[in-house]
Amino acid sequence: MTVNIRPARAEERDTLGALKLRSSLAWGDHVEELQALPEAREVPAAHLPHVVVAEIAGEIVGFVTVLPDDVATLAELEDLFIAPEAWRKGIGSMLLAEAERRAAALGARSLRVVAGARARPFYEASGFRFAGTVATYLAPAVQLRKDLA
């Protein structure tokens, strides 16, 4: 399995939005709320320069978005979604490593992410640490932070 990591293209916004929703719904949590929430199926055009995709055999199987923060030394991991059929194949870890590289290239010394209960162990296994609790539209979540080398 060869995974190609590359910048997203403008014409892929709909594909990315569909993947985002499909991945979110795959757990079976908050189904009605997610289906009613436009943000659950959208990747804003303004985010596209900050989106990197993973593809296998020309098909997008995941993506990550890293946004610069108002604080110059901090970057925000906005989205990390993997197609359910590609889960547990290391693609999330590859995209997370790319997100860390991109955050460092922005000048960030740390990367922040808001994660639900299901995603928290993945981020913690990758070196993120608890930094607080936040309210989200769907449920309370944790804010995690990782210092970058």
mmCIF file of C-alpha atoms in Angstrom:
data_model
loop_
_atom_site.group_PDB
_atom_site.id
_atom_site.type_symbol
_atom_site.label_atom_id
_atom_site.label_comp_id
_atom_site.label_asym_id
_atom_site.label_seq_id
_atom_site.Cartn_x
_atom_site.Cartn_y
_atom_site.Cartn_z
ATOM 1 C CA MET A 1 0.000 0.000 0.000
ATOM 2 C CA THR A 2 1.570 3.247 -1.160
ATOM 3 C CA VAL A 3 0.149 6.380 0.448
ATOM 4 C CA ASN A 4 0.729 9.660 -1.358
ATOM 5 C CA ILE A 5 0.603 12.788 0.831
ATOM 6 C CA ARG A 6 -0.010 16.009 -1.125
ATOM 7 C CA PRO A 7 -1.701 19.419 -0.904
ATOM 8 C CA ALA A 8 -5.467 19.454 -1.484
ATOM 9 C CA ARG A 9 -6.852 20.985 -4.664
ATOM 10 C CA ALA A 10 -9.781 23.407 -4.857
ATOM 11 C CA GLU A 11 -11.874 21.007 -6.929
ATOM 12 C CA GLU A 12 -11.657 18.417 -4.116
ATOM 13 C CA ARG A 13 -13.677 20.401 -1.557
ATOM 14 C CA ASP A 14 -16.853 18.352 -2.092
ATOM 15 C CA THR A 15 -14.933 15.066 -1.884
ATOM 16 C CA LEU A 16 -13.263 16.195 1.338
ATOM 17 C CA GLY A 17 -16.575 17.322 2.823
ATOM 18 C CA ALA A 18 -18.186 13.971 2.014
ATOM 19 C CA LEU A 19 -15.252 12.099 3.551
ATOM 20 C CA LYS A 20 -15.463 14.278 6.670
ATOM 21 C CA LEU A 21 -19.142 13.474 7.165
ATOM 22 C CA ARG A 22 -18.768 9.755 6.365
ATOM 23 C CA SER A 23 -15.893 9.443 8.816
ATOM 24 C CA SER A 24 -17.812 11.327 11.523
ATOM 25 C CA LEU A 25 -20.929 9.188 11.079
ATOM 26 C CA ALA A 26 -19.041 5.872 11.092
ATOM 27 C CA TRP A 27 -18.934 5.712 14.910
ATOM 28 C CA GLY A 28 -22.724 5.992 15.131
ATOM 29 C CA ASP A 29 -22.543 8.892 17.612
ATOM 30 C CA HIS A 30 -24.592 12.103 17.199
ATOM 31 C CA VAL A 31 -25.914 10.941 13.807
ATOM 32 C CA GLU A 32 -28.911 13.269 13.558
ATOM 33 C CA GLU A 33 -26.948 16.256 14.835
ATOM 34 C CA LEU A 34 -24.110 15.656 12.382
ATOM 35 C CA GLN A 35 -26.476 15.247 9.440
ATOM 36 C CA ALA A 36 -28.129 18.565 10.333
ATOM 37 C CA LEU A 37 -24.843 20.432 10.853
ATOM 38 C CA PRO A 38 -23.526 22.027 7.624
ATOM 39 C CA GLU A 39 -19.996 22.271 9.066
ATOM 40 C CA ALA A 40 -19.914 18.470 9.387
ATOM 41 C CA ARG A 41 -19.761 18.143 5.594
ATOM 42 C CA GLU A 42 -17.795 21.229 4.620
ATOM 43 C CA VAL A 43 -14.184 22.210 4.236
ATOM 44 C CA PRO A 44 -14.131 26.019 3.996
ATOM 45 C CA ALA A 45 -12.446 27.408 0.887
ATOM 46 C CA ALA A 46 -10.241 29.569 3.126
ATOM 47 C CA HIS A 47 -8.836 26.377 4.702
ATOM 48 C CA LEU A 48 -7.802 24.753 1.399
ATOM 49 C CA PRO A 49 -4.253 26.193 1.355
ATOM 50 C CA HIS A 50 -3.772 24.492 4.735
ATOM 51 C CA VAL A 51 -5.210 21.059 3.801
ATOM 52 C CA VAL A 52 -3.105 18.018 2.959
ATOM 53 C CA VAL A 53 -4.637 14.801 1.638
ATOM 54 C CA ALA A 54 -3.594 11.169 1.757
ATOM 55 C CA GLU A 55 -4.439 9.117 -1.299
ATOM 56 C CA ILE A 56 -4.057 5.498 -2.268
ATOM 57 C CA ALA A 57 -4.179 4.591 -5.954
ATOM 58 C CA GLY A 58 -5.457 8.086 -6.739
ATOM 59 C CA GLU A 59 -8.327 7.931 -4.234
ATOM 60 C CA ILE A 60 -8.418 10.329 -1.263
ATOM 61 C CA VAL A 61 -8.568 8.303 1.952
ATOM 62 C CA GLY A 62 -7.899 11.064 4.484
ATOM 63 C CA PHE A 63 -6.963 14.671 5.091
ATOM 64 C CA VAL A 64 -5.630 17.023 7.714
ATOM 65 C CA THR A 65 -5.926 20.790 8.136
ATOM 66 C CA VAL A 66 -3.376 22.856 10.075
ATOM 67 C CA LEU A 67 -4.219 26.512 10.610
ATOM 68 C CA PRO A 68 -1.952 29.255 11.922
ATOM 69 C CA ASP A 69 -3.229 30.701 15.189
ATOM 70 C CA ASP A 70 -3.347 34.338 16.287
ATOM 71 C CA VAL A 71 -0.540 33.401 18.639
ATOM 72 C CA ALA A 72 2.463 33.041 16.315
ATOM 73 C CA THR A 73 3.977 30.151 18.284
ATOM 74 C CA LEU A 74 0.796 28.047 18.112
ATOM 75 C CA ALA A 75 -0.940 26.181 15.278
ATOM 76 C CA GLU A 76 -4.378 24.565 15.282
ATOM 77 C CA LEU A 77 -5.026 21.072 13.985
ATOM 78 C CA GLU A 78 -8.509 21.825 12.655
ATOM 79 C CA ASP A 79 -9.462 18.569 10.925
ATOM 80 C CA LEU A 80 -8.052 15.059 10.726
ATOM 81 C CA PHE A 81 -10.381 12.623 9.005
ATOM 82 C CA ILE A 82 -9.737 9.169 7.573
ATOM 83 C CA ALA A 83 -12.187 7.194 5.425
ATOM 84 C CA PRO A 84 -13.603 4.394 7.639
ATOM 85 C CA GLU A 85 -12.423 1.680 5.232
ATOM 86 C CA ALA A 86 -8.857 3.005 5.662
ATOM 87 C CA TRP A 87 -8.885 3.110 9.482
ATOM 88 C CA ARG A 88 -6.106 1.334 11.416
ATOM 89 C CA LYS A 89 -3.651 1.392 8.503
ATOM 90 C CA GLY A 90 -1.356 4.141 9.793
ATOM 91 C CA ILE A 91 -2.788 6.879 7.577
ATOM 92 C CA GLY A 92 -3.868 9.017 10.520
ATOM 93 C CA SER A 93 -0.364 8.826 11.975
ATOM 94 C CA MET A 94 1.160 9.788 8.610
ATOM 95 C CA LEU A 95 -1.148 12.786 8.323
ATOM 96 C CA LEU A 96 -0.506 13.792 11.931
ATOM 97 C CA ALA A 97 3.261 13.713 11.320
ATOM 98 C CA GLU A 98 2.738 15.897 8.236
ATOM 99 C CA ALA A 99 0.564 18.262 10.307
ATOM 100 C CA GLU A 100 3.365 18.604 12.851
ATOM 101 C CA ARG A 101 5.887 19.360 10.071
ATOM 102 C CA ARG A 102 3.572 21.981 8.585
ATOM 103 C CA ALA A 103 2.918 23.587 11.972
ATOM 104 C CA ALA A 104 6.657 23.841 12.593
ATOM 105 C CA ALA A 105 7.114 25.355 9.112
ATOM 106 C CA LEU A 106 4.567 28.029 10.109
ATOM 107 C CA GLY A 107 6.844 28.862 13.030
ATOM 108 C CA ALA A 108 4.641 27.193 15.637
ATOM 109 C CA ARG A 109 6.290 25.704 18.693
ATOM 110 C CA SER A 110 3.154 23.792 19.659
ATOM 111 C CA LEU A 111 0.133 22.244 17.986
ATOM 112 C CA ARG A 112 -3.335 22.312 19.543
ATOM 113 C CA VAL A 113 -6.340 20.102 18.772
ATOM 114 C CA VAL A 114 -9.861 19.721 20.164
ATOM 115 C CA ALA A 115 -10.683 16.027 20.400
ATOM 116 C CA GLY A 116 -13.676 13.952 21.362
ATOM 117 C CA ALA A 117 -13.451 10.924 23.626
ATOM 118 C CA ARG A 118 -12.886 8.497 20.740
ATOM 119 C CA ALA A 119 -9.995 10.498 19.234
ATOM 120 C CA ARG A 120 -8.277 11.421 22.493
ATOM 121 C CA PRO A 121 -6.267 8.160 22.889
ATOM 122 C CA PHE A 122 -4.880 8.512 19.338
ATOM 123 C CA TYR A 123 -3.581 12.006 20.036
ATOM 124 C CA GLU A 124 -2.245 11.118 23.478
ATOM 125 C CA ALA A 125 -0.370 8.132 22.010
ATOM 126 C CA SER A 126 1.214 10.643 19.607
ATOM 127 C CA GLY A 127 2.495 12.865 22.420
ATOM 128 C CA PHE A 128 -0.376 15.305 22.922
ATOM 129 C CA ARG A 129 -1.211 16.255 26.509
ATOM 130 C CA PHE A 130 -4.388 17.497 28.185
ATOM 131 C CA ALA A 131 -4.674 21.301 28.116
ATOM 132 C CA GLY A 132 -8.298 21.888 29.101
ATOM 133 C CA THR A 133 -11.931 21.157 28.396
ATOM 134 C CA VAL A 134 -14.043 22.983 25.820
ATOM 135 C CA ALA A 135 -17.702 23.006 24.839
ATOM 136 C CA THR A 136 -18.509 21.982 21.270
ATOM 137 C CA TYR A 137 -21.783 21.902 19.384
ATOM 138 C CA LEU A 138 -22.141 18.156 19.950
ATOM 139 C CA ALA A 139 -20.584 17.421 23.337
ATOM 140 C CA PRO A 140 -17.858 18.563 25.706
ATOM 141 C CA ALA A 141 -14.384 17.788 24.378
ATOM 142 C CA VAL A 142 -10.794 18.089 25.481
ATOM 143 C CA GLN A 143 -8.191 20.455 24.180
ATOM 144 C CA LEU A 144 -4.850 18.753 23.729
ATOM 145 C CA ARG A 145 -1.491 20.289 22.985
ATOM 146 C CA LYS A 146 1.857 18.991 21.764
ATOM 147 C CA ASP A 147 5.162 20.813 21.888
ATOM 148 C CA LEU A 148 6.997 20.598 18.586
ATOM 149 C CA ALA A 149 10.729 19.962 18.268
#
